[in-house]
Tab-separated table of C-alpha atoms and ligand atoms in Angstrom:
chain	number	residue	atom	x	y	z
A	267	UNK	CA	-30.568	-17.517	-31.694
A	268	UNK	CA	-27.443	-18.667	-29.925
A	269	UNK	CA	-25.958	-22.107	-30.447
A	270	UNK	CA	-27.075	-23.097	-26.977
A	271	UNK	CA	-30.743	-22.650	-27.854
A	272	UNK	CA	-30.920	-24.531	-31.145
A	273	UNK	CA	-32.552	-27.950	-31.204
A	274	UNK	CA	-31.531	-30.845	-33.446
A	275	UNK	CA	-33.697	-33.973	-33.802
A	276	UNK	CA	-32.075	-36.978	-35.463
A	277	UNK	CA	-33.030	-40.565	-36.137
A	278	UNK	CA	-30.454	-43.342	-36.094
A	279	UNK	CA	-28.810	-41.600	-33.150
A	280	UNK	CA	-27.913	-44.769	-31.245
A	281	UNK	CA	-24.901	-45.749	-33.352
A	282	UNK	CA	-22.354	-44.875	-36.019
A	283	UNK	CA	-22.792	-41.646	-37.981
A	284	UNK	CA	-25.762	-40.463	-35.923
A	285	UNK	CA	-24.088	-40.917	-32.532
A	286	UNK	CA	-20.826	-39.297	-33.695
A	287	UNK	CA	-22.740	-36.352	-35.132
A	288	UNK	CA	-24.764	-35.951	-31.945
A	289	UNK	CA	-21.506	-35.688	-29.990
A	290	UNK	CA	-20.059	-33.063	-32.337
A	291	UNK	CA	-23.280	-31.047	-32.498
A	292	UNK	CA	-23.591	-31.114	-28.705
A	293	UNK	CA	-20.035	-29.793	-28.402
A	294	UNK	CA	-21.109	-26.911	-30.675
A	295	UNK	CA	-24.019	-26.010	-28.406
A	296	UNK	CA	-26.926	-27.802	-30.047
A	297	UNK	CA	-29.554	-29.459	-27.861
A	298	UNK	CA	-30.335	-32.942	-29.113
A	299	UNK	CA	-33.380	-35.144	-29.505
A	300	UNK	CA	-31.947	-38.625	-30.006
A	301	UNK	CA	-34.256	-41.109	-31.752
A	302	UNK	CA	-33.775	-44.809	-32.534
A	303	UNK	CA	-35.092	-48.161	-31.273
A	304	UNK	CA	-32.280	-48.897	-28.768
A	305	UNK	CA	-33.446	-46.792	-25.839
A	306	UNK	CA	-30.681	-47.960	-23.490
A	307	UNK	CA	-27.989	-46.733	-25.865
A	308	UNK	CA	-29.802	-43.453	-26.461
A	309	UNK	CA	-30.168	-42.860	-22.731
A	310	UNK	CA	-26.464	-43.476	-22.173
A	311	UNK	CA	-25.637	-41.018	-24.961
A	312	UNK	CA	-28.081	-38.414	-23.623
A	313	UNK	CA	-26.472	-38.681	-20.190
A	314	UNK	CA	-23.011	-38.306	-21.751
A	315	UNK	CA	-24.169	-35.177	-23.599
A	316	UNK	CA	-25.351	-33.433	-20.437
A	317	UNK	CA	-28.670	-34.956	-19.417
A	318	UNK	CA	-32.216	-33.782	-19.979
A	319	UNK	CA	-31.409	-30.062	-20.250
A	320	UNK	CA	-29.172	-30.787	-23.249
A	321	UNK	CA	-30.261	-34.109	-24.778
A	322	UNK	CA	-33.289	-36.379	-24.605
A	323	UNK	CA	-33.644	-39.979	-25.735
A	324	UNK	CA	-36.771	-41.092	-27.589
A	325	UNK	CA	-37.524	-44.689	-28.482
A	326	UNK	CA	-38.640	-44.486	-32.103
A	327	UNK	CA	-39.053	-47.030	-34.859
A	328	UNK	CA	-38.985	-44.782	-37.921
A	329	UNK	CA	-41.409	-47.075	-39.764
A	330	UNK	CA	-44.055	-46.268	-37.134
A	331	UNK	CA	-45.947	-42.997	-37.681
A	332	UNK	CA	-47.040	-42.741	-34.048
A	333	UNK	CA	-43.401	-43.096	-32.909
A	334	UNK	CA	-42.297	-40.354	-35.307
A	335	UNK	CA	-45.035	-38.021	-34.093
A	336	UNK	CA	-44.119	-38.802	-30.493
A	337	UNK	CA	-40.480	-37.853	-31.125
A	338	UNK	CA	-41.587	-34.462	-32.422
A	339	UNK	CA	-43.901	-34.015	-29.446
A	340	UNK	CA	-41.052	-34.769	-27.034
A	341	UNK	CA	-38.837	-32.222	-28.813
A	342	UNK	CA	-41.484	-29.498	-28.652
A	343	UNK	CA	-42.481	-30.234	-25.044
A	344	UNK	CA	-38.896	-30.481	-23.810
A	345	UNK	CA	-37.222	-27.753	-25.844
A	346	UNK	CA	-40.056	-25.785	-27.505
A	347	UNK	CA	-38.727	-25.875	-31.062
A	348	UNK	CA	-36.916	-27.908	-33.730
A	349	UNK	CA	-34.227	-26.112	-35.718
A	350	UNK	CA	-32.868	-29.133	-37.553
A	351	UNK	CA	-34.317	-32.572	-38.262
A	352	UNK	CA	-32.273	-35.377	-39.773
A	353	UNK	CA	-33.663	-38.596	-41.236
A	354	UNK	CA	-30.553	-40.705	-40.743
A	355	UNK	CA	-31.838	-44.155	-39.701
A	356	UNK	CA	-31.126	-46.863	-42.231
A	357	UNK	CA	-29.415	-50.121	-43.023
A	358	UNK	CA	-28.105	-52.081	-45.963
A	359	UNK	CA	-28.113	-55.499	-47.499
A	360	UNK	CA	-26.157	-57.876	-49.652
A	361	UNK	CA	-25.302	-57.165	-53.250
A	362	UNK	CA	-27.485	-59.626	-55.104
A	363	UNK	CA	-31.156	-59.797	-55.940
A	364	UNK	CA	-30.903	-63.462	-54.942
A	365	UNK	CA	-29.477	-62.726	-51.484
A	366	UNK	CA	-31.150	-61.586	-48.241
A	367	UNK	CA	-34.669	-62.577	-47.298
A	368	UNK	CA	-37.654	-60.768	-48.715
A	369	UNK	CA	-38.492	-59.774	-45.121
A	370	UNK	CA	-35.092	-58.052	-44.911
A	371	UNK	CA	-35.883	-56.233	-48.167
A	372	UNK	CA	-39.247	-55.100	-46.852
A	373	UNK	CA	-37.786	-53.727	-43.616
A	374	UNK	CA	-34.966	-52.007	-45.493
A	375	UNK	CA	-37.303	-50.257	-47.927
A	376	UNK	CA	-39.676	-49.294	-45.115
A	377	UNK	CA	-36.856	-47.956	-42.935
A	378	UNK	CA	-34.731	-46.219	-45.545
A	379	UNK	CA	-37.500	-44.723	-47.698
A	380	UNK	CA	-40.865	-44.739	-45.904
A	381	UNK	CA	-39.163	-43.955	-42.568
A	382	UNK	CA	-37.332	-40.983	-44.076
A	383	UNK	CA	-40.564	-39.719	-45.639
A	384	UNK	CA	-42.331	-40.021	-42.279
A	385	UNK	CA	-39.554	-37.988	-40.633
A	386	UNK	CA	-40.061	-35.275	-43.250
A	387	UNK	CA	-43.805	-35.320	-42.699
A	388	UNK	CA	-43.567	-35.284	-38.902
A	389	UNK	CA	-41.006	-32.471	-38.646
A	390	UNK	CA	-42.003	-30.181	-41.504
A	391	UNK	CA	-44.457	-27.973	-39.573
A	392	UNK	CA	-41.931	-27.313	-36.782
A	393	UNK	CA	-39.158	-26.676	-39.313
A	394	UNK	CA	-41.351	-24.144	-41.113
A	395	UNK	CA	-41.956	-22.394	-37.785
A	396	UNK	CA	-38.218	-22.185	-37.088
A	397	UNK	CA	-37.152	-21.634	-40.739
A	398	UNK	CA	-34.887	-24.535	-39.925
A	399	UNK	CA	-33.043	-27.310	-41.685
A	400	UNK	CA	-34.001	-30.738	-42.965
A	401	UNK	CA	-31.261	-33.307	-43.508
A	402	UNK	CA	-31.414	-36.773	-45.014
A	403	UNK	CA	-28.722	-39.447	-45.185
A	404	UNK	CA	-28.281	-40.538	-48.771
A	405	UNK	CA	-25.182	-42.334	-50.009
A	406	UNK	CA	-22.699	-42.619	-52.813
A	407	UNK	CA	-24.933	-45.633	-53.546
A	408	UNK	CA	-27.748	-43.117	-54.034
A	409	UNK	CA	-25.805	-41.325	-56.786
A	410	UNK	CA	-24.760	-44.364	-58.859
A	411	UNK	CA	-26.339	-47.786	-59.065
A	412	UNK	CA	-24.498	-50.563	-57.228
A	413	UNK	CA	-24.702	-54.017	-58.859
A	414	UNK	CA	-27.466	-56.155	-57.379
A	415	UNK	CA	-28.305	-53.591	-54.701
A	416	UNK	CA	-31.838	-52.838	-53.578
A	417	UNK	CA	-30.123	-50.718	-50.885
A	418	UNK	CA	-28.720	-48.545	-53.676
A	419	UNK	CA	-32.267	-48.069	-54.996
A	420	UNK	CA	-33.497	-47.003	-51.545
A	421	UNK	CA	-30.766	-44.370	-51.373
A	422	UNK	CA	-31.619	-43.086	-54.870
A	423	UNK	CA	-35.113	-42.629	-53.435
A	424	UNK	CA	-33.687	-40.693	-50.465
A	425	UNK	CA	-31.879	-38.318	-52.825
A	426	UNK	CA	-35.159	-37.818	-54.693
A	427	UNK	CA	-36.954	-37.184	-51.386
A	428	UNK	CA	-34.408	-34.482	-50.620
A	429	UNK	CA	-34.946	-32.673	-53.900
A	430	UNK	CA	-38.737	-33.082	-53.667
A	431	UNK	CA	-38.758	-31.654	-50.152
A	432	UNK	CA	-36.456	-28.819	-51.179
A	433	UNK	CA	-38.852	-27.831	-53.957
A	434	UNK	CA	-41.894	-28.009	-51.681
A	435	UNK	CA	-40.118	-25.958	-49.013
A	436	UNK	CA	-38.751	-23.348	-51.408
A	437	UNK	CA	-39.682	-19.917	-50.082
A	438	UNK	CA	-40.375	-21.116	-46.539
A	439	UNK	CA	-36.852	-20.471	-45.251
A	440	UNK	CA	-36.279	-24.179	-44.612
A	441	UNK	CA	-33.048	-25.512	-46.128
A	442	UNK	CA	-32.560	-29.126	-47.208
A	443	UNK	CA	-29.320	-31.120	-47.231
A	444	UNK	CA	-28.658	-34.677	-48.371
A	445	UNK	CA	-25.520	-36.066	-46.744
A	446	UNK	CA	-24.079	-38.722	-49.083
A	447	UNK	CA	-21.207	-40.686	-47.557
A	448	UNK	CA	-19.013	-43.285	-49.153
A	449	UNK	CA	-17.875	-46.180	-46.983
A	450	UNK	CA	-17.847	-45.339	-43.285
A	451	UNK	CA	-16.536	-47.656	-40.584
A	452	UNK	CA	-19.681	-48.196	-38.510
A	453	UNK	CA	-21.790	-51.208	-37.455
A	454	UNK	CA	-23.511	-50.778	-40.863
A	455	UNK	CA	-20.817	-53.221	-42.016
A	456	UNK	CA	-19.836	-56.454	-40.277
A	457	UNK	CA	-16.386	-55.596	-41.589
A	458	UNK	CA	-15.932	-52.543	-43.769
A	459	UNK	CA	-14.375	-53.738	-47.072
A	460	UNK	CA	-11.774	-50.986	-47.352
A	461	UNK	CA	-8.341	-50.380	-45.835
A	462	UNK	CA	-8.987	-46.761	-44.950
A	463	UNK	CA	-12.708	-45.975	-44.795
A	464	UNK	CA	-14.240	-42.771	-43.504
A	465	UNK	CA	-14.845	-42.543	-39.784
A	466	UNK	CA	-18.228	-41.519	-38.452
A	467	UNK	CA	-16.622	-38.300	-37.171
A	468	UNK	CA	-15.679	-37.364	-40.757
A	469	UNK	CA	-19.356	-37.400	-41.738
A	470	UNK	CA	-20.275	-35.524	-38.563
A	471	UNK	CA	-18.100	-32.608	-39.721
A	472	UNK	CA	-20.025	-32.493	-43.003
A	473	UNK	CA	-23.285	-32.313	-41.065
A	474	UNK	CA	-21.925	-29.515	-38.892
A	475	UNK	CA	-20.786	-27.623	-41.996
A	476	UNK	CA	-24.277	-27.843	-43.515
A	477	UNK	CA	-26.054	-26.556	-40.418
A	478	UNK	CA	-23.496	-23.801	-39.741
A	479	UNK	CA	-24.273	-21.769	-42.868
A	480	UNK	CA	-26.101	-18.429	-42.748
A	481	UNK	CA	-29.845	-18.334	-43.546
A	482	UNK	CA	-29.402	-17.448	-47.237
A	483	UNK	CA	-27.164	-20.496	-47.918
A	484	UNK	CA	-28.759	-23.863	-48.656
A	485	UNK	CA	-26.190	-26.675	-48.915
A	486	UNK	CA	-28.231	-29.183	-50.903
A	487	UNK	CA	-25.845	-32.113	-51.022
A	488	UNK	CA	-22.540	-33.169	-49.538
A	489	UNK	CA	-20.938	-36.218	-51.119
A	490	UNK	CA	-17.901	-37.394	-49.181
A	491	UNK	CA	-15.835	-40.469	-50.025
A	492	UNK	CA	-12.741	-42.009	-48.506
A	493	UNK	CA	-9.743	-40.891	-50.540
A	494	UNK	CA	-9.399	-44.408	-51.932
A	495	UNK	CA	-12.773	-45.988	-52.692
A	496	UNK	CA	-13.189	-47.857	-55.951
B	175	LIG	N1	-21.642	-46.800	-43.041
B	175	LIG	C1	-21.617	-46.475	-44.322
B	175	LIG	O1	-20.677	-46.817	-45.072
B	175	LIG	C2	-22.733	-45.640	-44.911
B	175	LIG	C3	-22.529	-45.083	-46.177
B	175	LIG	C4	-23.524	-44.317	-46.738
B	175	LIG	C5	-24.711	-44.112	-46.060
B	175	LIG	N2	-24.904	-44.688	-44.841
B	175	LIG	C6	-26.162	-44.448	-44.159
B	175	LIG	O2	-25.901	-43.785	-42.949
B	175	LIG	C7	-26.993	-43.983	-42.058
B	175	LIG	C8	-26.450	-44.361	-40.693
B	175	LIG	O3	-25.756	-45.586	-40.816
B	175	LIG	P1	-24.436	-45.938	-39.972
B	175	LIG	O4	-23.364	-46.193	-40.934
B	175	LIG	O5	-24.258	-44.948	-38.909
B	175	LIG	O6	-24.862	-47.379	-39.421
B	175	LIG	P2	-25.248	-47.885	-37.947
B	175	LIG	O7	-24.131	-47.596	-37.017
B	175	LIG	O8	-25.679	-49.296	-38.137
B	175	LIG	O9	-26.489	-46.971	-37.533
B	175	LIG	C9	-27.774	-47.179	-38.067
B	175	LIG	C10	-28.756	-46.440	-37.193
B	175	LIG	O10	-30.073	-46.560	-37.742
B	175	LIG	C11	-30.953	-46.925	-36.691
B	175	LIG	N3	-32.109	-47.641	-37.216
B	175	LIG	C12	-32.134	-48.723	-38.027
B	175	LIG	N4	-33.406	-49.096	-38.261
B	175	LIG	C13	-34.201	-48.234	-37.543
B	175	LIG	C14	-35.599	-48.104	-37.359
B	175	LIG	N5	-36.485	-48.929	-37.946
B	175	LIG	N6	-36.050	-47.101	-36.584
B	175	LIG	C15	-35.190	-46.265	-35.976
B	175	LIG	N7	-33.862	-46.326	-36.124
B	175	LIG	C16	-33.377	-47.316	-36.890
B	175	LIG	C17	-30.103	-47.752	-35.740
B	175	LIG	O11	-30.629	-47.689	-34.423
B	175	LIG	P3	-31.462	-48.831	-33.684
B	175	LIG	O12	-30.984	-50.159	-34.169
B	175	LIG	O13	-31.181	-48.536	-32.240
B	175	LIG	O14	-32.894	-48.539	-34.038
B	175	LIG	C18	-28.797	-46.975	-35.778
B	175	LIG	O15	-28.832	-45.887	-34.862
B	175	LIG	C19	-27.885	-45.036	-42.707
B	175	LIG	O16	-28.974	-44.386	-43.350
B	175	LIG	C20	-26.964	-45.663	-43.756
B	175	LIG	O17	-27.689	-46.210	-44.838
B	175	LIG	C21	-23.925	-45.442	-44.238
């Protein structure tokens, strides 16, 4: 299959790491299914990436099962296959169990954990058909506990989802990668608390590396930090 035929579905495509990765993947010949809640931003990005032959925008709240199924349906109707699916949508919170509202906590857990699990569930049949790739966005905060951080706990769960999915998919030809960034300068932060954070494009290159390997190579995790991150 040539690069121009492969299809990549990602959530959290409207901003930050997802949008930068969509741009890099498109430049490498991938067709994109761009999912998030901000349809206007997705449509602008899809137009930038070449329009409906190359990229489609799908309004999708990852906490909504019908939305997730609809995104897969759009991918299959528009492009006929899914070669890579990436559960990337997510957001953070403050570092204290006394901060943030409990409603914020609920949405964060539902988005980061339940939403990622729904993306796995919705895309798994198509990925088995294509012997494709599943990606999840974890975090350095998913590898070590951050003080007072429920967000860190959600990302530990994402890393566990990745390993659980990898074990279930073993023998199917589907490969599973958890992308675990350190601090990246995106709208995730009001102001990123680091002099020289990663840029979204730095993470995009890690994603491209993972999906550029031959079929017998399964890159299970890429942890990438800024050179100076305490
Ligand atoms: N920035 C960092 O330092 C960093 C480090 C490690 C891991 N991460 C992870 O990287 C991922 C991307 O974050 P980012 O840094 O690129 O931040 P971002 O620029 O704020 O992007 C977050 C994306 O998630 C989407 N999203 C949020 N809730 C959603 C929902 N319910 N349904 C669908 N989409 C939803 C947003 O789109 P809409 O608002 O349009 O829905 C947006 O596209 C997240 O999982 C984050 O936890 C970030």
